[in-house]
mmCIF file of C-alpha atoms and ligand atoms in Angstrom:
data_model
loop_
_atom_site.group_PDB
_atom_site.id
_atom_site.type_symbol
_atom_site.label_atom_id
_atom_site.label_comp_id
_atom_site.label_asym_id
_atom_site.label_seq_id
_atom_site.Cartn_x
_atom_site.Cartn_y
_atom_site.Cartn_z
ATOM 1 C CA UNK A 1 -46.143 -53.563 -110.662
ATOM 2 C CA UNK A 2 -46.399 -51.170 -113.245
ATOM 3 C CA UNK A 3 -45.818 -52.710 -116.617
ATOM 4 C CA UNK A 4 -42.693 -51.172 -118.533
ATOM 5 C CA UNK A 5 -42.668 -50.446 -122.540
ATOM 6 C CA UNK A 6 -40.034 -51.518 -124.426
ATOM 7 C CA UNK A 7 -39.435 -49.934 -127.518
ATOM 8 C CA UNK A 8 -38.436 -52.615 -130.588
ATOM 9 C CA UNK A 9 -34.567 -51.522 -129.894
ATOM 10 C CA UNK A 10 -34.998 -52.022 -126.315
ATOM 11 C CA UNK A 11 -36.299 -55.827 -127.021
ATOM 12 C CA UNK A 12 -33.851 -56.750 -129.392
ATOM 13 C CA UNK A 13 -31.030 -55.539 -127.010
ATOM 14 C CA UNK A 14 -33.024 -57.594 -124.569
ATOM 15 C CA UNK A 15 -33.020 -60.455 -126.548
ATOM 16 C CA UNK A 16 -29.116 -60.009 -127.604
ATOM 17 C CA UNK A 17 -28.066 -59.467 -123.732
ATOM 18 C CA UNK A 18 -30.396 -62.927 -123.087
ATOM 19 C CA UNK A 19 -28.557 -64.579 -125.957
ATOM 20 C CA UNK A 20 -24.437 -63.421 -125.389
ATOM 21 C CA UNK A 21 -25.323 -65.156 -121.610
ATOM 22 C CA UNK A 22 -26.520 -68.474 -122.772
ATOM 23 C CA UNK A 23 -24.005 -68.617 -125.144
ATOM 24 C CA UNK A 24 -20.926 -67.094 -123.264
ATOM 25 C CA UNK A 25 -22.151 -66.444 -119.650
ATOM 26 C CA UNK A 26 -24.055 -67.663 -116.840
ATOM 27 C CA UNK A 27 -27.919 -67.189 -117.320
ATOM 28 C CA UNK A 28 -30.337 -66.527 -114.555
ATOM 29 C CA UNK A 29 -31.012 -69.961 -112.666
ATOM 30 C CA UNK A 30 -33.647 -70.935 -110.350
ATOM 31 C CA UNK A 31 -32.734 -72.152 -106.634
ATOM 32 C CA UNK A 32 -33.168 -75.384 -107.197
ATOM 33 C CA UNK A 33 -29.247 -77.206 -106.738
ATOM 34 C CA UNK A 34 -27.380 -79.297 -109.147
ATOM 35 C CA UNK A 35 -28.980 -82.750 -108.724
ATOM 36 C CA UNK A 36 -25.414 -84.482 -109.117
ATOM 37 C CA UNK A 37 -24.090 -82.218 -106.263
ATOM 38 C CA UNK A 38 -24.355 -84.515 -103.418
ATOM 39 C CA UNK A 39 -23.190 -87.851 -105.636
ATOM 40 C CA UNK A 40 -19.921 -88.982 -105.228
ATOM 41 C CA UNK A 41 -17.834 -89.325 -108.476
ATOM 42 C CA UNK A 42 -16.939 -93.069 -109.666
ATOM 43 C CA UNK A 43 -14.004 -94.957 -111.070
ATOM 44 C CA UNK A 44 -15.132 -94.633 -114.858
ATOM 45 C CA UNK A 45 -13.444 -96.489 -117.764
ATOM 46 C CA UNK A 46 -12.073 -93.476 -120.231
ATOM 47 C CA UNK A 47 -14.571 -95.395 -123.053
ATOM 48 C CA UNK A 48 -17.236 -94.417 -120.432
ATOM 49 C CA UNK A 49 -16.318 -91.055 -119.872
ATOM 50 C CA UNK A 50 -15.179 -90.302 -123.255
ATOM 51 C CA UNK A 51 -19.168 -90.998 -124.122
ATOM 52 C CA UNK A 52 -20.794 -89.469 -120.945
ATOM 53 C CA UNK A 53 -18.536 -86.349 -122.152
ATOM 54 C CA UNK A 54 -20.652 -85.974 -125.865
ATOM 55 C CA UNK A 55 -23.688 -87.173 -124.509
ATOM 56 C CA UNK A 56 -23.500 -84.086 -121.986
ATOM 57 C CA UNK A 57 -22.323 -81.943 -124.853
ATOM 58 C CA UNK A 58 -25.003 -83.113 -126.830
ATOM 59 C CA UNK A 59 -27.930 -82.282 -124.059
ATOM 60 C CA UNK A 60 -26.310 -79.185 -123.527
ATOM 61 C CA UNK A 61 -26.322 -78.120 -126.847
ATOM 62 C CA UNK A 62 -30.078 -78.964 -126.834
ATOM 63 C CA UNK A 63 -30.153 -76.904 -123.569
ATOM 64 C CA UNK A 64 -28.826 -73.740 -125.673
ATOM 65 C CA UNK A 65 -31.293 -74.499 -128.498
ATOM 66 C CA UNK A 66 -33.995 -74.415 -125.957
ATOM 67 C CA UNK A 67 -33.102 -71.222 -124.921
ATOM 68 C CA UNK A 68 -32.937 -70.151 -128.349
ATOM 69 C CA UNK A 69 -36.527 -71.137 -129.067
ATOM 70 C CA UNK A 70 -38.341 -69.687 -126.222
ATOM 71 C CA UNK A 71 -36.186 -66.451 -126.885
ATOM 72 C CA UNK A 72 -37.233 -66.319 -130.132
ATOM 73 C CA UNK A 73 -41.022 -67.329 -129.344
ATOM 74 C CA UNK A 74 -41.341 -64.559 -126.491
ATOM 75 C CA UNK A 75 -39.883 -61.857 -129.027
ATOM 76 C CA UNK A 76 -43.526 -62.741 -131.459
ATOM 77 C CA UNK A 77 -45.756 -64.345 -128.413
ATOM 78 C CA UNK A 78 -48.896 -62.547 -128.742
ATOM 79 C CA UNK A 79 -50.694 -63.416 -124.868
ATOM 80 C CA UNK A 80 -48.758 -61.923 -122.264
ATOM 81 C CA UNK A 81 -50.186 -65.219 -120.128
ATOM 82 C CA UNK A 82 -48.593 -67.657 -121.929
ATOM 83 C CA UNK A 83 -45.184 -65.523 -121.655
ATOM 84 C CA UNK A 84 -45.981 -65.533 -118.191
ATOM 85 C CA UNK A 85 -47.044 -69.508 -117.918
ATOM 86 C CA UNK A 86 -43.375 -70.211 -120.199
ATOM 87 C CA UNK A 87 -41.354 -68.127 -117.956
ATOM 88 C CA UNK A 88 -40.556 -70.979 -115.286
ATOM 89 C CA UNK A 89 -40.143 -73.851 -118.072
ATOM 90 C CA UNK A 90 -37.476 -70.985 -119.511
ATOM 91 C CA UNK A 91 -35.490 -70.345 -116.504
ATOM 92 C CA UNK A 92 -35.648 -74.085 -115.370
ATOM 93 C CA UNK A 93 -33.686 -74.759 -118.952
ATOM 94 C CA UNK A 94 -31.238 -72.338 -117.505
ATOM 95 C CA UNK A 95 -30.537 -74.733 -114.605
ATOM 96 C CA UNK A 96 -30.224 -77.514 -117.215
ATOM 97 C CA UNK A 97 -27.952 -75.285 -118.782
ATOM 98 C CA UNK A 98 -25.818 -74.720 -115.779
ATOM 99 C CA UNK A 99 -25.765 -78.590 -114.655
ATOM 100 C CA UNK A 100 -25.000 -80.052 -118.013
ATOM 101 C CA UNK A 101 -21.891 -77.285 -118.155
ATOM 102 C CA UNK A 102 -20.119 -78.178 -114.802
ATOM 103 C CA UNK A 103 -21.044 -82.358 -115.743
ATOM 104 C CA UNK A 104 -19.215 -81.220 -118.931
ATOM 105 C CA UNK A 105 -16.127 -80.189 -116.993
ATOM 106 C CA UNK A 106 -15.994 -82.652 -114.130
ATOM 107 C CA UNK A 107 -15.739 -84.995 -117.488
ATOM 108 C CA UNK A 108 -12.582 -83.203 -119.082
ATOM 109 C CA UNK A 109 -14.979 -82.657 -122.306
ATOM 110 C CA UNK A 110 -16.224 -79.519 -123.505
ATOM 111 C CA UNK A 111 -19.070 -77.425 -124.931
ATOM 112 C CA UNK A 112 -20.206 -77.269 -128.295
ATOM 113 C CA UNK A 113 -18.197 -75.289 -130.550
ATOM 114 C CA UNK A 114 -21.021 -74.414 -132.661
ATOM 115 C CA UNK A 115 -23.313 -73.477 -129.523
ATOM 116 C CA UNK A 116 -23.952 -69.826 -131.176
ATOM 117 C CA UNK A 117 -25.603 -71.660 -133.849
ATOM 118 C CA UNK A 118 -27.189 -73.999 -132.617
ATOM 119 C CA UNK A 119 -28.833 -70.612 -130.594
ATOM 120 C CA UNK A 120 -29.276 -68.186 -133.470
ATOM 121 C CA UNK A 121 -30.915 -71.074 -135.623
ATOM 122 C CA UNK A 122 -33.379 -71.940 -132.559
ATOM 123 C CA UNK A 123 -33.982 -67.944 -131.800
ATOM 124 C CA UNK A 124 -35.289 -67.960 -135.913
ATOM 125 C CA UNK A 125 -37.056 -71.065 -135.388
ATOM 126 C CA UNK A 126 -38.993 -69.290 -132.098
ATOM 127 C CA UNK A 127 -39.628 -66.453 -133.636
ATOM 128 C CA UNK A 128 -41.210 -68.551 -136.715
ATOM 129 C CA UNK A 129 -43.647 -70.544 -134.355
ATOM 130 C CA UNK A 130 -44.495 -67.600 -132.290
ATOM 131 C CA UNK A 131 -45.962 -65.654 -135.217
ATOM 132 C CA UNK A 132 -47.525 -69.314 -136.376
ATOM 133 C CA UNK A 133 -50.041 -67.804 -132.967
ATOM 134 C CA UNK A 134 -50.049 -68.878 -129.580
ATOM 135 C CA UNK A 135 -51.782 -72.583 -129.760
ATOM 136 C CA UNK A 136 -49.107 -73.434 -132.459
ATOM 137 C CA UNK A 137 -46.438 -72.084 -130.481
ATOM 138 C CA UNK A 138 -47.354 -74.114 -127.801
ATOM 139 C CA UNK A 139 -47.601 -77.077 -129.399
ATOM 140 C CA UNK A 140 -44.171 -76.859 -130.690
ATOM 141 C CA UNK A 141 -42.710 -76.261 -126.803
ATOM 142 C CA UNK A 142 -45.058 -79.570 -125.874
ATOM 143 C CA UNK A 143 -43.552 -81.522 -129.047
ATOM 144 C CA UNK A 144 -39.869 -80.171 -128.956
ATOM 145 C CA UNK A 145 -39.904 -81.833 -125.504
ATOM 146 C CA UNK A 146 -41.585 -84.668 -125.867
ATOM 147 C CA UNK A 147 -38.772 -85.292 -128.383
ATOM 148 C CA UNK A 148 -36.100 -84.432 -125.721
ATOM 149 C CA UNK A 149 -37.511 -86.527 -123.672
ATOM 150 C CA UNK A 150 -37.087 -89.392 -125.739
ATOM 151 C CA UNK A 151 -33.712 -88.281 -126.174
ATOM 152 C CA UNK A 152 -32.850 -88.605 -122.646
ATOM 153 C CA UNK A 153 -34.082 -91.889 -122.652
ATOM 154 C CA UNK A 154 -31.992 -92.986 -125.092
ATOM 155 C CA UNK A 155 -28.879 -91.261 -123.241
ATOM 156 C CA UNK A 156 -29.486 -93.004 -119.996
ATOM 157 C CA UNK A 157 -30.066 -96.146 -121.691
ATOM 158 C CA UNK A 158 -26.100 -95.733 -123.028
ATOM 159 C CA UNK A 159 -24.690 -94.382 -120.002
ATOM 160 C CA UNK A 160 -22.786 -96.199 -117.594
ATOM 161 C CA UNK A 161 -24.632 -97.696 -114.612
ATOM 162 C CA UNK A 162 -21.692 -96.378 -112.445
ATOM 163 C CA UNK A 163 -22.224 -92.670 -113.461
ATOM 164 C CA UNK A 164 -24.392 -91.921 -111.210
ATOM 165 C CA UNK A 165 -24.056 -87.963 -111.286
ATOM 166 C CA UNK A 166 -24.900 -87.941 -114.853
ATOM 167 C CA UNK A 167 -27.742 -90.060 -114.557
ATOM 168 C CA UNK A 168 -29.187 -87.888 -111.787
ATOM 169 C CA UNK A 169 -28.845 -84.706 -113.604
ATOM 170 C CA UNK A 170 -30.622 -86.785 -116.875
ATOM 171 C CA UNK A 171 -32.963 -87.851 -114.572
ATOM 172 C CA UNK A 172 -34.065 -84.539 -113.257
ATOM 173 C CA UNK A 173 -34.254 -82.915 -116.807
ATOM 174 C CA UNK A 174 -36.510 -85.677 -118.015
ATOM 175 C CA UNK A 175 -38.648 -85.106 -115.206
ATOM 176 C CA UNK A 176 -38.668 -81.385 -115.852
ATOM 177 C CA UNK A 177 -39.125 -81.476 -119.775
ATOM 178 C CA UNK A 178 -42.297 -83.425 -118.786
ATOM 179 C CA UNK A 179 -43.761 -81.008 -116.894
ATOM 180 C CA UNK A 180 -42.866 -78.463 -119.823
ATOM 181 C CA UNK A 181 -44.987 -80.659 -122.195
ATOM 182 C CA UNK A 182 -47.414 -80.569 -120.268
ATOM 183 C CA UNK A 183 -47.747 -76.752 -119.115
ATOM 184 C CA UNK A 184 -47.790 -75.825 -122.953
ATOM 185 C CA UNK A 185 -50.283 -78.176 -123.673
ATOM 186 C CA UNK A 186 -52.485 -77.330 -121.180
ATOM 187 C CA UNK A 187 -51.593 -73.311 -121.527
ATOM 188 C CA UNK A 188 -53.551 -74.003 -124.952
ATOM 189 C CA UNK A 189 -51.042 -76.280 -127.340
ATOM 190 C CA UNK A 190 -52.245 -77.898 -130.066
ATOM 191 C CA UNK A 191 -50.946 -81.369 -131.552
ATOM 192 C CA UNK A 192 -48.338 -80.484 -134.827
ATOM 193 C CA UNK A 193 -49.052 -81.732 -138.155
ATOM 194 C CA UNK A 194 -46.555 -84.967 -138.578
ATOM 195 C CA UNK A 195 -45.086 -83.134 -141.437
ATOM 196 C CA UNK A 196 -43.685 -80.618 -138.689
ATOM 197 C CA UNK A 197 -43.034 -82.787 -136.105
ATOM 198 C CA UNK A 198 -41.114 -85.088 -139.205
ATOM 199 C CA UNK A 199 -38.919 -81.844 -139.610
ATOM 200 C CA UNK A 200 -38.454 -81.220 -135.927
ATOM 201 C CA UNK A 201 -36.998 -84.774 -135.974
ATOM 202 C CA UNK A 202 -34.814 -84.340 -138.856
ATOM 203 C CA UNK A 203 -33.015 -81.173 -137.595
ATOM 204 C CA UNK A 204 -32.528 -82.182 -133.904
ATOM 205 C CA UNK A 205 -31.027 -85.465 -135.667
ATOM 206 C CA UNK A 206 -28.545 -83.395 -137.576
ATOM 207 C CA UNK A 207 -27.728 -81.155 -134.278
ATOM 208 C CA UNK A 208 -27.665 -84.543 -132.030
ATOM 209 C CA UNK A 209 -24.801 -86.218 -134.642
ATOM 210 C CA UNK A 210 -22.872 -82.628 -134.765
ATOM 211 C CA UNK A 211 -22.337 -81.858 -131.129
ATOM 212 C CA UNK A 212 -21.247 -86.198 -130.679
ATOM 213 C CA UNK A 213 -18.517 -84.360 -132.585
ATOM 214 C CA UNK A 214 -17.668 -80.777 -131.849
HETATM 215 FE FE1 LIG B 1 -34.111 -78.524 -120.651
HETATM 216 FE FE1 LIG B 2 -37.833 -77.979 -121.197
#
């Protein structure tokens, strides 16, 4: 296929088109079908579902963010190949994106209401480690979800044994955020100095006890 060229407007509007449907719309997915789909829903306690409802708010708040950053990355990537190699890991966090939204409903809860920050700040922080160069890039896709990962631990650790479609959709994310790691550390990724990684902490900490909240 013959490669377009984009002029710098024609990115950015792009980019803006990408951003208004993570934040408003429904992005591209892949074909893969909502793990919780085939679970039947159980008799939860409203403590339990009040919980299970910010928890999902929280991961998909996260799921925005993540779309933010590897926006905001591919707008200053410098291979093509590693565009290329991110491109899968990018639409699978559309799918994320999509199951964490209709968990978020079956709940009665909501999304964030500070989702288009939570983007815009993520699309500034992509951009940032994209012009950092390629291996730093990477390494800050392998250690943003390494951290996520974590995360999800510590969200199926609180949920409740009987919510089974959450779990499966948590399940399937940690599963997938793995294989992210692990694609951007082998596309090239380097390890992040623990001052960085310290940082990376700090903010998803502050965006974690925000969307508990609103
Ligand atoms: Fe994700
Ligand atoms: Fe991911």
């Amino acid at each position: 296929m013959k490669s377009r060229h984009y002029s710098p407007v024609d990115k950015l509007l792009l980019h803006l088109d990408t951003g208004l449907r993570t934040v408003l719309g429904r992005p591209q997915t892949t074909e893969r079908p909502n793990p919780a789909e085939d679970i039947a829903e159980a008799e939860l306690t409203e403590a339990d579902k009040d919980l299970a409802g910010r928890l999902m708010r929280i991961n998909h708040a996260g799921e925005v963010a993540a779309q933010g950053l590897y926006e905001g990355q591919s707008l200053t990537a410098r291979l093509p190949e590693v565009r290329e190699k991110m491109e899968r890991a990018a639409l699978e966090e559309n799918d994320h994106l999509a199951w964490c939204e209709s968990r978020l409903k079956e709940l009665g809860s909501h999304k964030s209401l500070l989702n288009p920050l939570w983007y815009g700040g993520s699309l500034a922080i992509g951009a940032l480690a994209g012009l950092a160069g390629d291996k730093w890039s990477l390494g800050f896709v392998n250690e943003t979800e390494r951290q996520v990962v974590r995360h999800l631990d510590s969200h199926l650790a609180q949920l409740s044994d009987k919510d089974q479609k959450s779990r499966a959709i948590l399940e399937q994310m940690k599963e997938d955020e793995g294989h992210h790691a692990t694609t951007a550390l082998h596309a090239g990724g380097v390890e992040l100095p623990n001052p960085v990684k310290q940082l990376m902490t700090l903010t998803s900490k502050v965006m974690t006890k925000t969307a508990y909240r609103i």
